[in-house]
Coordinates of C-alpha atoms in Angstrom, one line a residue:
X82 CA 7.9 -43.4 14.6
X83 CA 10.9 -41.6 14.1
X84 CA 10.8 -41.8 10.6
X85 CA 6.9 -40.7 10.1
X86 CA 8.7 -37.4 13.0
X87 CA 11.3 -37.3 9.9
X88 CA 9.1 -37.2 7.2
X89 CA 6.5 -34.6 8.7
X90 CA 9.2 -32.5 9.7
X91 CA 10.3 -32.5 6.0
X92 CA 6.7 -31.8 4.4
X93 CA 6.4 -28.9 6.9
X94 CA 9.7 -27.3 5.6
X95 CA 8.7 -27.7 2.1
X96 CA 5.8 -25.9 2.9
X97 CA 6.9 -22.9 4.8
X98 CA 9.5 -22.4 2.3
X99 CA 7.1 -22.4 -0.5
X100 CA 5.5 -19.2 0.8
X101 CA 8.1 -17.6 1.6
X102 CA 9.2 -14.9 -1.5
X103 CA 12.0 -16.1 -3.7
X104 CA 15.6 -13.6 -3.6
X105 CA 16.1 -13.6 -7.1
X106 CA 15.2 -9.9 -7.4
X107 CA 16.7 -7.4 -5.1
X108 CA 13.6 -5.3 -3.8
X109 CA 13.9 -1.7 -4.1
X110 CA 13.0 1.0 -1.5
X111 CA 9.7 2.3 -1.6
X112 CA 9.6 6.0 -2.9
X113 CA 7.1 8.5 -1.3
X114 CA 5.0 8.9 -4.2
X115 CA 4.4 4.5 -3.5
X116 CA 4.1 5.0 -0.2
X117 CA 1.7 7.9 -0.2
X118 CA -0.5 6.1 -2.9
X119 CA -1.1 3.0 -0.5
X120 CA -2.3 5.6 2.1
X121 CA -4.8 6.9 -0.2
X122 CA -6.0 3.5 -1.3
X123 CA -5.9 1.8 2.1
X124 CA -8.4 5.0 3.8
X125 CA -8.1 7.4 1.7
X126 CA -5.1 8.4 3.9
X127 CA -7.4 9.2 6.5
X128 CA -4.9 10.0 9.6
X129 CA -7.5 10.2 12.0
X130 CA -8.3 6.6 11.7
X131 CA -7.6 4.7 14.4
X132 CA -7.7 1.3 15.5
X133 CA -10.7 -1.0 14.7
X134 CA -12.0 -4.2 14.7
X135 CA -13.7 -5.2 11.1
X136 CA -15.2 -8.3 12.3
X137 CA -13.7 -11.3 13.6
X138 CA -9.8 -11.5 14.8
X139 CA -9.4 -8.6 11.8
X140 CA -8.4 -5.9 14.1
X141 CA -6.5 -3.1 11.8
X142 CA -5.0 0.3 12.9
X143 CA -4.2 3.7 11.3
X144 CA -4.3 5.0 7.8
X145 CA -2.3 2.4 6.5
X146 CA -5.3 0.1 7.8
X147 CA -2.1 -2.2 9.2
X148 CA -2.6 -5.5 11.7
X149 CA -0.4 -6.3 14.7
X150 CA 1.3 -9.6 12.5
X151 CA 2.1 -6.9 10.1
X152 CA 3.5 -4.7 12.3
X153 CA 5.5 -7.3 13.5
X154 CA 7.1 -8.4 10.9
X155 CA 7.6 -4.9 9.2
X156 CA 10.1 -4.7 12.1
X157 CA 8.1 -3.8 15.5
X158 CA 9.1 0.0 15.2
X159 CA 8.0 1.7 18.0
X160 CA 8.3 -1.2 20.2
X161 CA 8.9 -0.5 23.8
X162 CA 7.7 -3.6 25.5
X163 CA 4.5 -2.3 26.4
X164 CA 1.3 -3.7 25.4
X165 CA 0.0 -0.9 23.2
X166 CA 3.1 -0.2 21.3
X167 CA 2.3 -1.6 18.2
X168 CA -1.2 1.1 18.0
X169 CA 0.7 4.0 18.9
X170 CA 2.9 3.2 16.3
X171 CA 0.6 2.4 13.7
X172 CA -2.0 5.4 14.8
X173 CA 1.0 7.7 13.6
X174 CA 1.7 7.7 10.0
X175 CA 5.3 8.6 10.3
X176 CA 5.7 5.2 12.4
X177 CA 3.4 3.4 10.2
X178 CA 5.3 3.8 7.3
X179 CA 8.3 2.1 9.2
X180 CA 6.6 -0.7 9.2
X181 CA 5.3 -0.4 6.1
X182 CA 9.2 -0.3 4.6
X183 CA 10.4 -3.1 7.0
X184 CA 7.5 -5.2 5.5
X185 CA 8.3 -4.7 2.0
X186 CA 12.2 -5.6 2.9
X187 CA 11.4 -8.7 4.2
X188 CA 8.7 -9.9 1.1
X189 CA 9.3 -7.8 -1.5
X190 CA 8.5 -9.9 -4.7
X191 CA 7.2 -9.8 -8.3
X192 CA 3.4 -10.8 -7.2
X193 CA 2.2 -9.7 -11.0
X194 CA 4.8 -11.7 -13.0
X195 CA 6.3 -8.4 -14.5
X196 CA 9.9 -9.1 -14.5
X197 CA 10.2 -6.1 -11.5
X198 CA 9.3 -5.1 -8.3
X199 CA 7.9 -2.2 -7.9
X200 CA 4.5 -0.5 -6.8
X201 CA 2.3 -2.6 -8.2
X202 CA 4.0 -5.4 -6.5
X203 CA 3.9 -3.4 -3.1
X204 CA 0.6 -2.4 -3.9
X205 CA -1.1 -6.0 -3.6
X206 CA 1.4 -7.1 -1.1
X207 CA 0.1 -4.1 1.1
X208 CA -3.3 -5.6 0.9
X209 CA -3.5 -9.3 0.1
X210 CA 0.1 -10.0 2.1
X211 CA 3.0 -12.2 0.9
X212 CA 1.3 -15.3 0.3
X213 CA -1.4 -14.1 -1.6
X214 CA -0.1 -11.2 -3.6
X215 CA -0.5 -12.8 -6.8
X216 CA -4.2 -13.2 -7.1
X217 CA -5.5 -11.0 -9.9
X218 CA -8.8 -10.8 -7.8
X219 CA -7.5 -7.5 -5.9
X220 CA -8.0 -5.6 -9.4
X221 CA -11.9 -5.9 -9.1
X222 CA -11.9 -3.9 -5.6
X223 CA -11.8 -0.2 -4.5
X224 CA -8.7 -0.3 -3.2
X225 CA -7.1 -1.2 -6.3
X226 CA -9.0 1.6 -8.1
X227 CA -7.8 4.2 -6.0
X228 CA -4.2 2.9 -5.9
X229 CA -4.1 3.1 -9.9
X230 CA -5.8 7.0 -10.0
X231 CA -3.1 7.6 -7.6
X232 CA -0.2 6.3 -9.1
X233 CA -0.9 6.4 -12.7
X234 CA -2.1 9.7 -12.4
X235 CA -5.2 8.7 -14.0
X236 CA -7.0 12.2 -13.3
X237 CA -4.0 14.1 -13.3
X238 CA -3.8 13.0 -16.9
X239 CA -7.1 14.1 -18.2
X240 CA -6.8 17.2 -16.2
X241 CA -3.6 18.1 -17.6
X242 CA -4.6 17.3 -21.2
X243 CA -7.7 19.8 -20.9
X244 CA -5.2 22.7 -19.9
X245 CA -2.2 21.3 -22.3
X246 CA 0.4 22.9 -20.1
X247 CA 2.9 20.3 -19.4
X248 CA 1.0 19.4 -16.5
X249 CA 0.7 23.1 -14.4
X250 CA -2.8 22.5 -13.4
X251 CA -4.6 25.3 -11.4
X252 CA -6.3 23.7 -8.2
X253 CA -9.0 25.4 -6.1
X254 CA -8.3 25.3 -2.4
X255 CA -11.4 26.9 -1.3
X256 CA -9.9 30.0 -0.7
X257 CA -10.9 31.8 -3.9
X258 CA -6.8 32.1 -5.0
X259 CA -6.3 29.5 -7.9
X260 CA -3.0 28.8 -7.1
X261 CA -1.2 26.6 -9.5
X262 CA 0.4 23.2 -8.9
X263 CA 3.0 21.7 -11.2
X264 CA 2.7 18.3 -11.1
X265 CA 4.7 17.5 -14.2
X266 CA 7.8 18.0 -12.1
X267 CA 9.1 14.1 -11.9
X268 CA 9.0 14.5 -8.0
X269 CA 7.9 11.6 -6.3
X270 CA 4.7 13.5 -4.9
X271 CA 1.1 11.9 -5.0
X272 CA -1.4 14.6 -6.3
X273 CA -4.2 15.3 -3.9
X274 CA -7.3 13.6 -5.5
X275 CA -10.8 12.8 -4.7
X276 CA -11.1 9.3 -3.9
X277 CA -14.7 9.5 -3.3
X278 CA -17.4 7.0 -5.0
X279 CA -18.0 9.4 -7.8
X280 CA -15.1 9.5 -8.9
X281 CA -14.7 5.8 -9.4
X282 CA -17.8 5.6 -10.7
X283 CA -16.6 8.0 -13.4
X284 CA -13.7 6.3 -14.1
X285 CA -15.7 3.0 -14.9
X286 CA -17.9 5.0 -16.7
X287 CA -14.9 6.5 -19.0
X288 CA -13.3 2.7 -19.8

């Protein structure tokens, strides 16, 4: 008995430790451009989203559409010992983000095989979690597409090549004052797209 006690135990270890993310790589902070384009592709970084139940025990909160597991792990921040600390946290994007960097700390890894950790990495991670960050089947989604026009810059691009300015694009704020942007400035700043369905549909349309 004690040896079939020994040899579960052992299969049990192998397994946890098998999904948990290898320390080969040291995992970098997330920058604000990252973080910023995981907002947009989670809601569109809608910050009046709150908490909501999308079917079964999948109860997410706030813009980073996070769960209370995740929240957890990232590091509890906000925690105060009451029951609702982990949706006032979460509710608030500030907060949010917290947990968003504790989570990456603790799994950070090379889910696309690149040699680095980066975005990309944080990107699925974000979405599928640790275990199942390396499926390839998160690039067929919405999500995915609006991560990549964020980060890449996939409209700021074409935008930018129309005006051939080095990237000083005018934008229209509704206000009738085309005040210009630089967005060619290396900051780590997400431009403000338009993650609605047409514009995905145009960007399928395009490759």
């Amino acid at each position: 008995m004690q040896l079939l006690q020994a040899v579960f135990l052992t299969v049990l270890v192998a397994c946890v430790t098998a999904q948990l993310p290898t320390r080969t790589q040291k995992v970098p902070e997330i920058d604000q451009r990252c973080m910023e384009c995981l907002c947009q592709a989670s809601s569109n970084c809608d910050e009046s989203l709150k908490c909501h139940n999308a079917g079964g025990d999948a109860y997410f909160c706030g813009p980073y559409v996070i769960s209370w597991a995740y929240w957890h792990d990232g590091g509890r921040p906000g925690d105060k010992g009451r029951a609702h600390d982990f949706e006032t946290c979460l509710n608030n994007k500030t907060c949010a983000e917290k947990a968003v960097r504790g989570y990456m700390r603790k799994y950070g890894r090379d889910c696309d095989r690149s040699g680095a950790i980066d975005c990309f990495d944080f990107a699925r991670i974000h979405k599928l979690g640790f275990g199942q960050c390396s499926s390839d089947s998160i690039l067929d989604t919405d999500y995915w597409e609006k991560f990549e026009i964020c980060y890449i810059g996939y409209a700021e691009d074409n935008v930018a090549s129309n005006y051939g300015n080095n990237g000083n694009i005018p934008v229209n704020y509704g206000n009738n004052d085309n005040i210009p942007v630089n967005y060619g400035n290396n900051e780590n700043v997400a431009a403000p797209y338009d993650y609605a369905d047409g514009q995905l549909q145009a960007r399928r349309v395009h490759n």
